XYZ file of C-alpha atoms in Angstrom:
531
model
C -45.908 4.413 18.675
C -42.560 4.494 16.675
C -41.347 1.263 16.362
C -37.687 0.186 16.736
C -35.941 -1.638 14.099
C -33.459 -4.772 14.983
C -30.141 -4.558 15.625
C -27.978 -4.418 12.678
C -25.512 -7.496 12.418
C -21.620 -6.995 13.430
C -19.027 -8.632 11.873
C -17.755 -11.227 13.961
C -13.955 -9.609 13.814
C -15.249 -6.519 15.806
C -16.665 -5.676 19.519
C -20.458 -4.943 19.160
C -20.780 -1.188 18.384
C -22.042 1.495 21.134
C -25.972 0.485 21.961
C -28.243 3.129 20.600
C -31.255 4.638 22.272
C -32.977 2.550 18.773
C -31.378 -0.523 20.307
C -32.049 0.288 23.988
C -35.961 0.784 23.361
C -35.627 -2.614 21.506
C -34.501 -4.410 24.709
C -36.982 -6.924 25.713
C -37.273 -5.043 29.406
C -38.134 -2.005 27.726
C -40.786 -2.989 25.612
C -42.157 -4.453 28.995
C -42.693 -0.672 29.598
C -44.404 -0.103 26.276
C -42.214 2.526 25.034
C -43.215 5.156 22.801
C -41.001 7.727 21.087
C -42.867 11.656 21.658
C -40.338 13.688 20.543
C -36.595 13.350 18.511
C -37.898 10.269 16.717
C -35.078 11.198 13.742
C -32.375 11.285 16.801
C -32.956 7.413 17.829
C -28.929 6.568 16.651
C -27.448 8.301 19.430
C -25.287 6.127 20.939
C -25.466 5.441 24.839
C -22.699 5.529 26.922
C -24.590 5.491 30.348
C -27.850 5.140 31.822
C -28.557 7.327 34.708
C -31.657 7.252 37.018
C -32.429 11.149 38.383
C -34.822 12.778 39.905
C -33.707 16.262 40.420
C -34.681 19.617 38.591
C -31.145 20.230 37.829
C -29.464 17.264 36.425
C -28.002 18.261 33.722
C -24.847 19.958 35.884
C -23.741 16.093 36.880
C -23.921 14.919 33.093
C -21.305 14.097 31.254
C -22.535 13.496 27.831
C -24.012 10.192 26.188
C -26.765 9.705 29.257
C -29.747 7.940 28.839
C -31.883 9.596 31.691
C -34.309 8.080 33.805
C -37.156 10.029 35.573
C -40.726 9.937 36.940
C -40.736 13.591 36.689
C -42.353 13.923 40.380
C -40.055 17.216 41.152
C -41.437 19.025 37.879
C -45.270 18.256 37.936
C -47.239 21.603 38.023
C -44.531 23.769 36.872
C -44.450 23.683 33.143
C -41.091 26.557 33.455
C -38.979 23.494 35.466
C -40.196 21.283 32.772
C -38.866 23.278 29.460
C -35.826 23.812 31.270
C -35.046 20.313 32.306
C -34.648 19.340 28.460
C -33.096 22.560 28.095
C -30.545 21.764 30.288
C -30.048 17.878 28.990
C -29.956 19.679 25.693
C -26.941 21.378 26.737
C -25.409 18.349 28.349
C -25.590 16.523 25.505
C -27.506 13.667 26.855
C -28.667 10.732 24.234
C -31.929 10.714 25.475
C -34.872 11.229 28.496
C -37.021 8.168 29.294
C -40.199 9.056 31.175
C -42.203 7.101 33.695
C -45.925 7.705 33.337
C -48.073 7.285 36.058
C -46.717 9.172 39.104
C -46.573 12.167 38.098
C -48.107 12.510 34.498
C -50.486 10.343 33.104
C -49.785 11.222 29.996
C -46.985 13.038 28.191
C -46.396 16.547 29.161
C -46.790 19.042 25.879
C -44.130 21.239 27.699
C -41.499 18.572 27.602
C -42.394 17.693 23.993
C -42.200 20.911 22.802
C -38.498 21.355 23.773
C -37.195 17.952 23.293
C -38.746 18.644 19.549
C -37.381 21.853 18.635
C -33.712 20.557 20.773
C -33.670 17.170 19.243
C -33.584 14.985 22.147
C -35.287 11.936 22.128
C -38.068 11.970 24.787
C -39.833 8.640 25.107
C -42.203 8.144 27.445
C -42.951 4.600 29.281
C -46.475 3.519 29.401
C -47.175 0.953 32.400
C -45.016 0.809 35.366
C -41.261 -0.038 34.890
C -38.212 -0.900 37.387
C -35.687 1.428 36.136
C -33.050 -0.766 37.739
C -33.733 -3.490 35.914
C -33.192 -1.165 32.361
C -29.763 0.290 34.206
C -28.678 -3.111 35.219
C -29.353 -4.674 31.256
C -27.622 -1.398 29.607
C -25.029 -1.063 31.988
C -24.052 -4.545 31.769
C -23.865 -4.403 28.123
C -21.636 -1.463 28.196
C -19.040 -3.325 30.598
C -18.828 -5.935 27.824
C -18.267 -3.811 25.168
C -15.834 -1.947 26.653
C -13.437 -5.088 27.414
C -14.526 -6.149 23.576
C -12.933 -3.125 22.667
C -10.268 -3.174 25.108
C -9.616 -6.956 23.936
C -9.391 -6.202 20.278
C -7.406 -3.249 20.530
C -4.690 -5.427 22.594
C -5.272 -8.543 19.672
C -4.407 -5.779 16.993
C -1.113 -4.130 18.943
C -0.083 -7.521 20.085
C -0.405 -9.069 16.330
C 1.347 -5.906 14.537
C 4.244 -5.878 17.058
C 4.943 -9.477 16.899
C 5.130 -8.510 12.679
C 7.508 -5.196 13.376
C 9.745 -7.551 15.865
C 10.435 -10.122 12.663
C 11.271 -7.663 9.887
C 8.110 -8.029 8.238
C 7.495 -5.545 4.988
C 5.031 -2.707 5.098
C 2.871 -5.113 3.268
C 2.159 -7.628 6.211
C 1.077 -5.028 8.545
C -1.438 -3.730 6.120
C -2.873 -7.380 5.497
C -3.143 -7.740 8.963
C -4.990 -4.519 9.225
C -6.919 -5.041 6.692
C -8.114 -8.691 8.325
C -9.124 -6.645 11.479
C -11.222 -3.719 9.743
C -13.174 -6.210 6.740
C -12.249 -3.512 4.286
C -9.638 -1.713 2.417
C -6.980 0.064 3.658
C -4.886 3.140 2.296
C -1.452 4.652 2.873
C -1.067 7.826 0.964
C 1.282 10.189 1.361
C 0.043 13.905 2.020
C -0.697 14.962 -1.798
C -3.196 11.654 -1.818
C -0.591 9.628 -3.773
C -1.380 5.834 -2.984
C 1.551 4.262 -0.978
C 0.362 0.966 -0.314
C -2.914 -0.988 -0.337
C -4.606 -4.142 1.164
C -7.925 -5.839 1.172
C -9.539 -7.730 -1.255
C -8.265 -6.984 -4.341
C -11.651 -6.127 -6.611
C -12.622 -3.886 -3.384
C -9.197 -2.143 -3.470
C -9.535 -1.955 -7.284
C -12.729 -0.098 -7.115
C -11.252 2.307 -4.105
C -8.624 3.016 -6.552
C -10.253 3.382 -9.843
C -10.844 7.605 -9.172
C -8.589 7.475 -6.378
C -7.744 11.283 -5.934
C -11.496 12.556 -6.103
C -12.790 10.239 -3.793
C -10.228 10.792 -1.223
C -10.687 14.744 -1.675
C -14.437 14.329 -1.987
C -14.287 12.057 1.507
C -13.451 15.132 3.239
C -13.437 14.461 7.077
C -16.832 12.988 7.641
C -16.439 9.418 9.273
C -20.323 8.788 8.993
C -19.886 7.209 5.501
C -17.023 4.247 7.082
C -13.781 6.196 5.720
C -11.864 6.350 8.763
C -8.704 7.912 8.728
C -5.605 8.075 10.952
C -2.373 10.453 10.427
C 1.122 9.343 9.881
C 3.789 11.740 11.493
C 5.872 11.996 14.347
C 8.583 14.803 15.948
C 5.217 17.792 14.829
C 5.804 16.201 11.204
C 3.075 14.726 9.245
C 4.007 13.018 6.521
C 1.050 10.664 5.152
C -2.041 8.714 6.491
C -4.194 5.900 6.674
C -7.452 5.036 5.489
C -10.213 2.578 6.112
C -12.372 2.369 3.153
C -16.072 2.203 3.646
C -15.289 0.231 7.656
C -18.905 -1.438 7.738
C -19.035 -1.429 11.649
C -19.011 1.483 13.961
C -16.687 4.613 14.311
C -15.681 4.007 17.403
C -13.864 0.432 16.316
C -13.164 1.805 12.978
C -11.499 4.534 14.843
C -9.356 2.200 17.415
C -8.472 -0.048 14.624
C -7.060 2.936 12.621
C -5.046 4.316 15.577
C -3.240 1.116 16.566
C -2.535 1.195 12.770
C -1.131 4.469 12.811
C 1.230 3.589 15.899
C 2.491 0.297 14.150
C 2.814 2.113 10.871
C 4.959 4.942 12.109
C 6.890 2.442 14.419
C 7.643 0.559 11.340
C 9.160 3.643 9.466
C 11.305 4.832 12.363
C 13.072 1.187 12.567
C 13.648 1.169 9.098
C 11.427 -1.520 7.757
C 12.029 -3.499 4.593
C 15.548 -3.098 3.978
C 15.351 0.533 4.757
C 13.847 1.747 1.484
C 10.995 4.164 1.548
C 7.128 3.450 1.435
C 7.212 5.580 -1.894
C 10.410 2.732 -3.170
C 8.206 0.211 -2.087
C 4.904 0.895 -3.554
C 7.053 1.338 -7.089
C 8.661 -1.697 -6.290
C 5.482 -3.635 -5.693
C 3.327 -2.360 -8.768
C 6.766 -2.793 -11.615
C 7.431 -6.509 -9.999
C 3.671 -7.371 -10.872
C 3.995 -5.666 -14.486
C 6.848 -7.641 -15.053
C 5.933 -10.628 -14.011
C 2.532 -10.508 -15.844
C 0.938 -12.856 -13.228
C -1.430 -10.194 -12.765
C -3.050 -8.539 -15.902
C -1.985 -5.123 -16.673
C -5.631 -3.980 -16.777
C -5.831 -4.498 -13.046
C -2.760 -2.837 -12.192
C -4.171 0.538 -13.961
C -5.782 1.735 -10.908
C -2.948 0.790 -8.776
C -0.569 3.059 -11.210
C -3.313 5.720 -11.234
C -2.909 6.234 -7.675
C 0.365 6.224 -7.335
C 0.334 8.985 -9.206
C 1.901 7.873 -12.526
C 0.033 9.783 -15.467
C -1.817 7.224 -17.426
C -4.097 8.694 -20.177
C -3.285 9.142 -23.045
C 0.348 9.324 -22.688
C 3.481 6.931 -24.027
C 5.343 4.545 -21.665
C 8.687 3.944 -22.097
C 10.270 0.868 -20.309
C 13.458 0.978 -19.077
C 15.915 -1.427 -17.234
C 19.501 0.010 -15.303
C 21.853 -1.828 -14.588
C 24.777 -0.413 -12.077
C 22.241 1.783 -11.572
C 20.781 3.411 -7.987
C 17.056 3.856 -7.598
C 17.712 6.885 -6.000
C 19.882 8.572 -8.143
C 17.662 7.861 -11.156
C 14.665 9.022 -9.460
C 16.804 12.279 -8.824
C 17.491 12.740 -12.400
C 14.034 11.889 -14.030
C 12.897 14.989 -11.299
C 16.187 17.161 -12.465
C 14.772 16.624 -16.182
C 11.343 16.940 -15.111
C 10.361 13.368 -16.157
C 7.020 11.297 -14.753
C 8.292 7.784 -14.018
C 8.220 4.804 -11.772
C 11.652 3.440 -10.089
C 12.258 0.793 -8.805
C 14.820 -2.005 -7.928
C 14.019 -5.086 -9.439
C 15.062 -8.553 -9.211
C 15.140 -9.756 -5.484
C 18.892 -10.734 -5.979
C 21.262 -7.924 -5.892
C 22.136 -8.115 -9.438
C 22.031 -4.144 -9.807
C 18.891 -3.840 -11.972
C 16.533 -1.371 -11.769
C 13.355 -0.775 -13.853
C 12.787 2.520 -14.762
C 8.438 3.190 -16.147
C 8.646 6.585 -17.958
C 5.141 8.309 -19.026
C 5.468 10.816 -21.333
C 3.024 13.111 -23.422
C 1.900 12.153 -26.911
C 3.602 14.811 -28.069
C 6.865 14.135 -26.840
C 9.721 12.258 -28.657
C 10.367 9.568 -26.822
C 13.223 8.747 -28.639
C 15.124 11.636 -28.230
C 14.146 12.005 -24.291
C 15.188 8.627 -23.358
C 19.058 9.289 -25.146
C 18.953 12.147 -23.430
C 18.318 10.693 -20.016
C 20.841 7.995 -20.781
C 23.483 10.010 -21.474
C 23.160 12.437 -18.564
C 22.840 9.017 -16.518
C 26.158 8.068 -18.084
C 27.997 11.237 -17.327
C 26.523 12.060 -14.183
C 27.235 8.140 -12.666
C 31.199 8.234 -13.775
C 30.305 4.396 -13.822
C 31.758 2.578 -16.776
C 29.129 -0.651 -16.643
C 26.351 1.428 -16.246
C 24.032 -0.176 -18.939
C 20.460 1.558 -19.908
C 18.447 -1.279 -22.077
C 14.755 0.307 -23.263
C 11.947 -1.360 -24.989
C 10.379 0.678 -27.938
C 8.013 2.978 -26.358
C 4.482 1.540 -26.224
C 1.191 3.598 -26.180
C -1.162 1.436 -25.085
C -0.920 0.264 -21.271
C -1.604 -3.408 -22.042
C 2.160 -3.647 -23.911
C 4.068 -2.353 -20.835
C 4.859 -5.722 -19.133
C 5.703 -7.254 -22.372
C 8.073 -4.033 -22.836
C 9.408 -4.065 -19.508
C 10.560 -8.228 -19.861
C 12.109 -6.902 -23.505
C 14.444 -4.438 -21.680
C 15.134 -7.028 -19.116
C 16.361 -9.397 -21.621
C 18.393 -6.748 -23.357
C 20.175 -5.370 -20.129
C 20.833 -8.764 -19.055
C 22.298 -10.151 -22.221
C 24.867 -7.348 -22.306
C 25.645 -7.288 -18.166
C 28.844 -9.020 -18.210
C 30.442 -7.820 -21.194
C 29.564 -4.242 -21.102
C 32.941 -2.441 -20.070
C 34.444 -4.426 -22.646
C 31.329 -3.617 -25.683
C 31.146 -0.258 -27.547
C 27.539 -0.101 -26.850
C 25.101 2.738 -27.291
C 23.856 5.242 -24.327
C 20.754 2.796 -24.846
C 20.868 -0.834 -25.794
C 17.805 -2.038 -27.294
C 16.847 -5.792 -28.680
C 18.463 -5.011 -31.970
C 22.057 -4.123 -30.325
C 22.201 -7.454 -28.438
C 22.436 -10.036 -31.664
C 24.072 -13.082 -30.680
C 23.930 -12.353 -27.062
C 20.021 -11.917 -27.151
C 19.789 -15.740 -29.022
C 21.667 -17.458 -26.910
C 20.477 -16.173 -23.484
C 16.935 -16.923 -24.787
C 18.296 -20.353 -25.195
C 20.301 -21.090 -22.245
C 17.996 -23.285 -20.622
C 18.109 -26.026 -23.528
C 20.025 -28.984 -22.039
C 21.949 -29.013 -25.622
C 22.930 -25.445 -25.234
C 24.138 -26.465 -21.924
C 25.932 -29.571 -22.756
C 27.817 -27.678 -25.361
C 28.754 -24.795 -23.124
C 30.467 -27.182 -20.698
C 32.060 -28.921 -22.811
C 33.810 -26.345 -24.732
C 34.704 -24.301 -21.766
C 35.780 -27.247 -19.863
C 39.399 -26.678 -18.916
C 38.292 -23.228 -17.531
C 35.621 -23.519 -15.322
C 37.148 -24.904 -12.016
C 37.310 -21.741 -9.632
C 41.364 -21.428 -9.973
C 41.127 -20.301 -13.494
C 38.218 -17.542 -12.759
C 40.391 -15.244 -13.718
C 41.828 -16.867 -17.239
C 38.095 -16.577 -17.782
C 37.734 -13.475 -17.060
C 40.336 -12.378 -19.673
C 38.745 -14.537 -22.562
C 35.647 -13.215 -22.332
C 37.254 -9.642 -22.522
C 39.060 -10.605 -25.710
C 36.502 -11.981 -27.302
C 34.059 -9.373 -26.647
C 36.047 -6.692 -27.836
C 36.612 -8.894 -30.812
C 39.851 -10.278 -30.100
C 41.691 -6.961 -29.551
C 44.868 -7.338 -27.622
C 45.473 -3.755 -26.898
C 42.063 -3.257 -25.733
C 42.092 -6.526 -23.302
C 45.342 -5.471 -21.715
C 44.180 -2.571 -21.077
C 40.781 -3.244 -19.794
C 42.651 -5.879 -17.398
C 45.617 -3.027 -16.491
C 48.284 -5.651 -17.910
C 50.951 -5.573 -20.293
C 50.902 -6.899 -23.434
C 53.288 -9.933 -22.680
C 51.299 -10.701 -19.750
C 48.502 -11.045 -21.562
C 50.109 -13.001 -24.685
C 51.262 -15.638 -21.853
C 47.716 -15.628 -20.212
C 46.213 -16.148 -24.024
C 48.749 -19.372 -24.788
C 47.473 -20.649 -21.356
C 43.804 -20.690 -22.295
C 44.020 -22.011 -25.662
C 46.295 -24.845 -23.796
C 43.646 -25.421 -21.027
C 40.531 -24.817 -23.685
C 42.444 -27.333 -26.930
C 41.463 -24.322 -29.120
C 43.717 -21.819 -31.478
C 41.962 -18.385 -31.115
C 43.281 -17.247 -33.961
C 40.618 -19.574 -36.160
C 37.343 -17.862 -36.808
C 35.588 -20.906 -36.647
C 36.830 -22.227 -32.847
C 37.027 -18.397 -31.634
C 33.351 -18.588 -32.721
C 32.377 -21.560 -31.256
C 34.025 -20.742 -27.638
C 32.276 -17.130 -27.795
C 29.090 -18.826 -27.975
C 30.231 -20.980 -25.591
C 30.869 -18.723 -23.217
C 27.704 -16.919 -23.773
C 25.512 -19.718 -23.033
C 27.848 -20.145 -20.095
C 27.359 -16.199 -18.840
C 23.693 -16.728 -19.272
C 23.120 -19.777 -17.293
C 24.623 -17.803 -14.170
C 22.285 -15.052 -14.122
């Protein structure tokens, strides 16, 4: 007799999956009957969706598919033609299996039958003592009501949950982490060329998804069987991306609803415009240049995660940018118009205008000469005058890009407020900055602050914002009066009259190298502080 193996456990976050003529012939009613598997024994996973007592020659005309069939065989004894065809015809209605009642009309199991159910690959199992088939309907079909409302239940739970997320503004990111609590495995967003989008999951199970990203998503083909369940992104006839469960441990069927209500939230999302309106492909670039700059998360792990996204990592020199006055957009437009590989993204939280810009270029490429060159076309093309382009030396090994990205940081921000009135290069690097550089990376010393407001003190109630203003123009362009007045559109007696009113406010006489000195710094702590 073939023997039935247990049934496999289900994670408690999902409805039990379909029963299986395995777990059906496991039931302890069924093993009553002693059961025993004739025929199909390598066809025992079919899943059941009915059970169905019948008598009649021609049943398989009122099948639907999925049917566990009950008979005694009593209208097919003695005519072995009626009993090929009856599997035949089961065969063709795709039924999961034939149970058959020895006794009344074959004492033992018919060769005929066998045959066919072999050579069709329906399982025919024959019941050795005397079984009430309504008991067996009664068990299955009572099971299959319960699943059904599981299913129904969780696929409400899931809509309900992602809704409520949609209806508060939450980022793409919170509807995947809810997913990804539902289906107990990773989940995907890629666009249509397999570029990762977003992710969720554990993150070592993600990382290992992610580590040979594109071949394993080509390689996954279609096939379900091995847990990758997928689900497309598109509306209006328009595909535009997808989303993938990664190796869903429980059934297809759940794997399958859970990826659907994914899809609807998902798509719903885009249409309203989630996060601020920027795209899934801003966001993803967003996500992965926050965690290199932050370094909370080692740049080793965020490999795979750049990998996917489809920035070119091997072998190949990074080159870490930071805009300012800059729009994502636009310099994603150029790097394609120059046919540069980069990452863009805004960065920063806090509207202060700066975006990081990740290029990856060839070993053989000089980096140098590429980044100028994207600098100035950025320049001309903007028609901005504080557009500021700070860059890190280029760094060949992965592990140095967040440490390069904070360097441009630094650079672009100690140059931010001053850089209309600065004669500063297309790019600014760490040793254009000088001063500047020193004292932002000392603004937070309670001496450097102490000394700012004490120097600057007769100019730093909001009436004389705009005295302020015109100082740090002046002494930025190295006390040049023609510049100043021109940079603040006034005349040159204006400005002479606003000049005698900050050195009476400030105690000072600019024209002293030593207290112009001291009130620059001053007011470069001061600067600092505020970003």
């Amino acid at each position: 007799m073939t023997t039935v193996s247990d049934r496999p456990a289900i994670p408690s976050n999902s409805p039990e999956p379909p029963l299986s003529v395995r777990q059906v012939l496991a039931l302890e009613r069924v093993l009553a009957g002693e059961p025993e598997v004739v025929a199909g024994a390598g066809h025992l996973d079919r899943p059941v969706r009915w059970v169905h007592v019948a008598e009649a020659a021609d049943v398989g005309v009122m099948l639907n598919g999925g049917e566990m069939v009950l008979t005694t065989g009593v209208l097919l004894a003695g005519d072995e033609e009626k009993q090929a065809e009856y599997i035949r015809s089961l065969h063709r209605a795709e039924a999961a299996a034939v149970v058959l009642g020895l006794g009344r009309a074959f004492p033992r199991p018919p060769d005929v039958m066998r045959r066919a159910a072999e050579r069709c690959g329906l399982p025919l199992v024959v019941l050795h003592r005397p079984f009430p088939f309504a008991e067996l309907t009664e068990e299955v079909q009572s099971r299959l009501v319960r699943q059904k409302f599981a299913a129904v239940s969780l696929s409400e739970s899931v809509r309900t949950a992602l809704t409520a997320l949609i209806t508060a503004g939450a980022p793409l990111q919170a509807l995947l982490d809810e997913i990804a609590q539902h289906s107990a495995c990773p989940v995907v967003v890629t666009n249509l060329a397999h570029r990762v989008l977003a992710t969720a999951g554990e993150r070592s199970a993600v990382d290992d998804v992610l580590r040979d990203w594109e071949r394993i998503a080509r390689q996954a083909g279609g096939s379900e069987g091995d847990g990758w369940i997928r689900a497309e992104l598109g509306g209006r006839g328009e595909r535009w991306g997808r989303i993938v469960l990664c190796g869903h441990r429980g059934d297809i069927a759940t794997g399958r609803l859970l990826a659907d209500r994914a899809a609807e939230a998902l798509v719903l999302h885009r249409m309203l415009g989630g996060a601020a309106g920027r795209t899934w492909e801003e966001q993803s670039a967003q996500g992965l240049l926050t965690d290199l700059l932050s370094g909370v998360v080692p740049a080793r792990q965020l490999l795979p995660r750049a990998r996917a996204a489809g920035l070119p990592v091997n072998r190949r020199t990074f080159v870490p940018l930071v805009v300012r006055d800059g729009e994502p957009a636009e310099l994603d437009r150029l790097l394609r118009l120059l046919g540069l590989r980069g990452l863009v993204a805004e960065i920063g939280g806090q509207g202060d205008g700066s975006t990081a810009v990740l290029l990856s270029l060839a070993r053989d490429q000089d980096a140098d000469a590429l980044t100028e060159h994207f600098a100035a076309r950025l320049r001309t093309e903007s028609h901005r005058a504080g557009t500021v382009v700070a860059a890190a030396d280029a760094r060949t090994a992965w592990d140095d890009v967040p440490t390069g990205l904070r360097e441009a940081r630094h650079v672009a921000d100690a140059v931010a407020d001053s850089a209309p009135a600065l004669d500063l290069p297309a790019v600014v690097r760490l040793r254009d900055v000088h001063l500047r550089g020193l004292v932002r990376l000392l603004r937070d010393d309670p001496h450097v602050q102490s000394f700012a407001e004490r120097e600057l003190n007769g100019l730093l109630c909001r009436s004389d914002r705009d005295l302020l203003a015109v100082l740090r123009t002046y002494l930025a362009t190295g006390r040049n009066k023609s510049r100043t007045a021109q940079l603040h559109h006034v005349s040159r007696p204006a400005l002479y009259r606003r000049l005698e009113a900050i050195q009476a406010r400030l105690g000072v006489d600019l024209d002293d190298f030593e207290q112009a000195a001291s009130v620059h710094i001053a007011l470069l702590a001061h600067d600092a502080q505020q970003q």
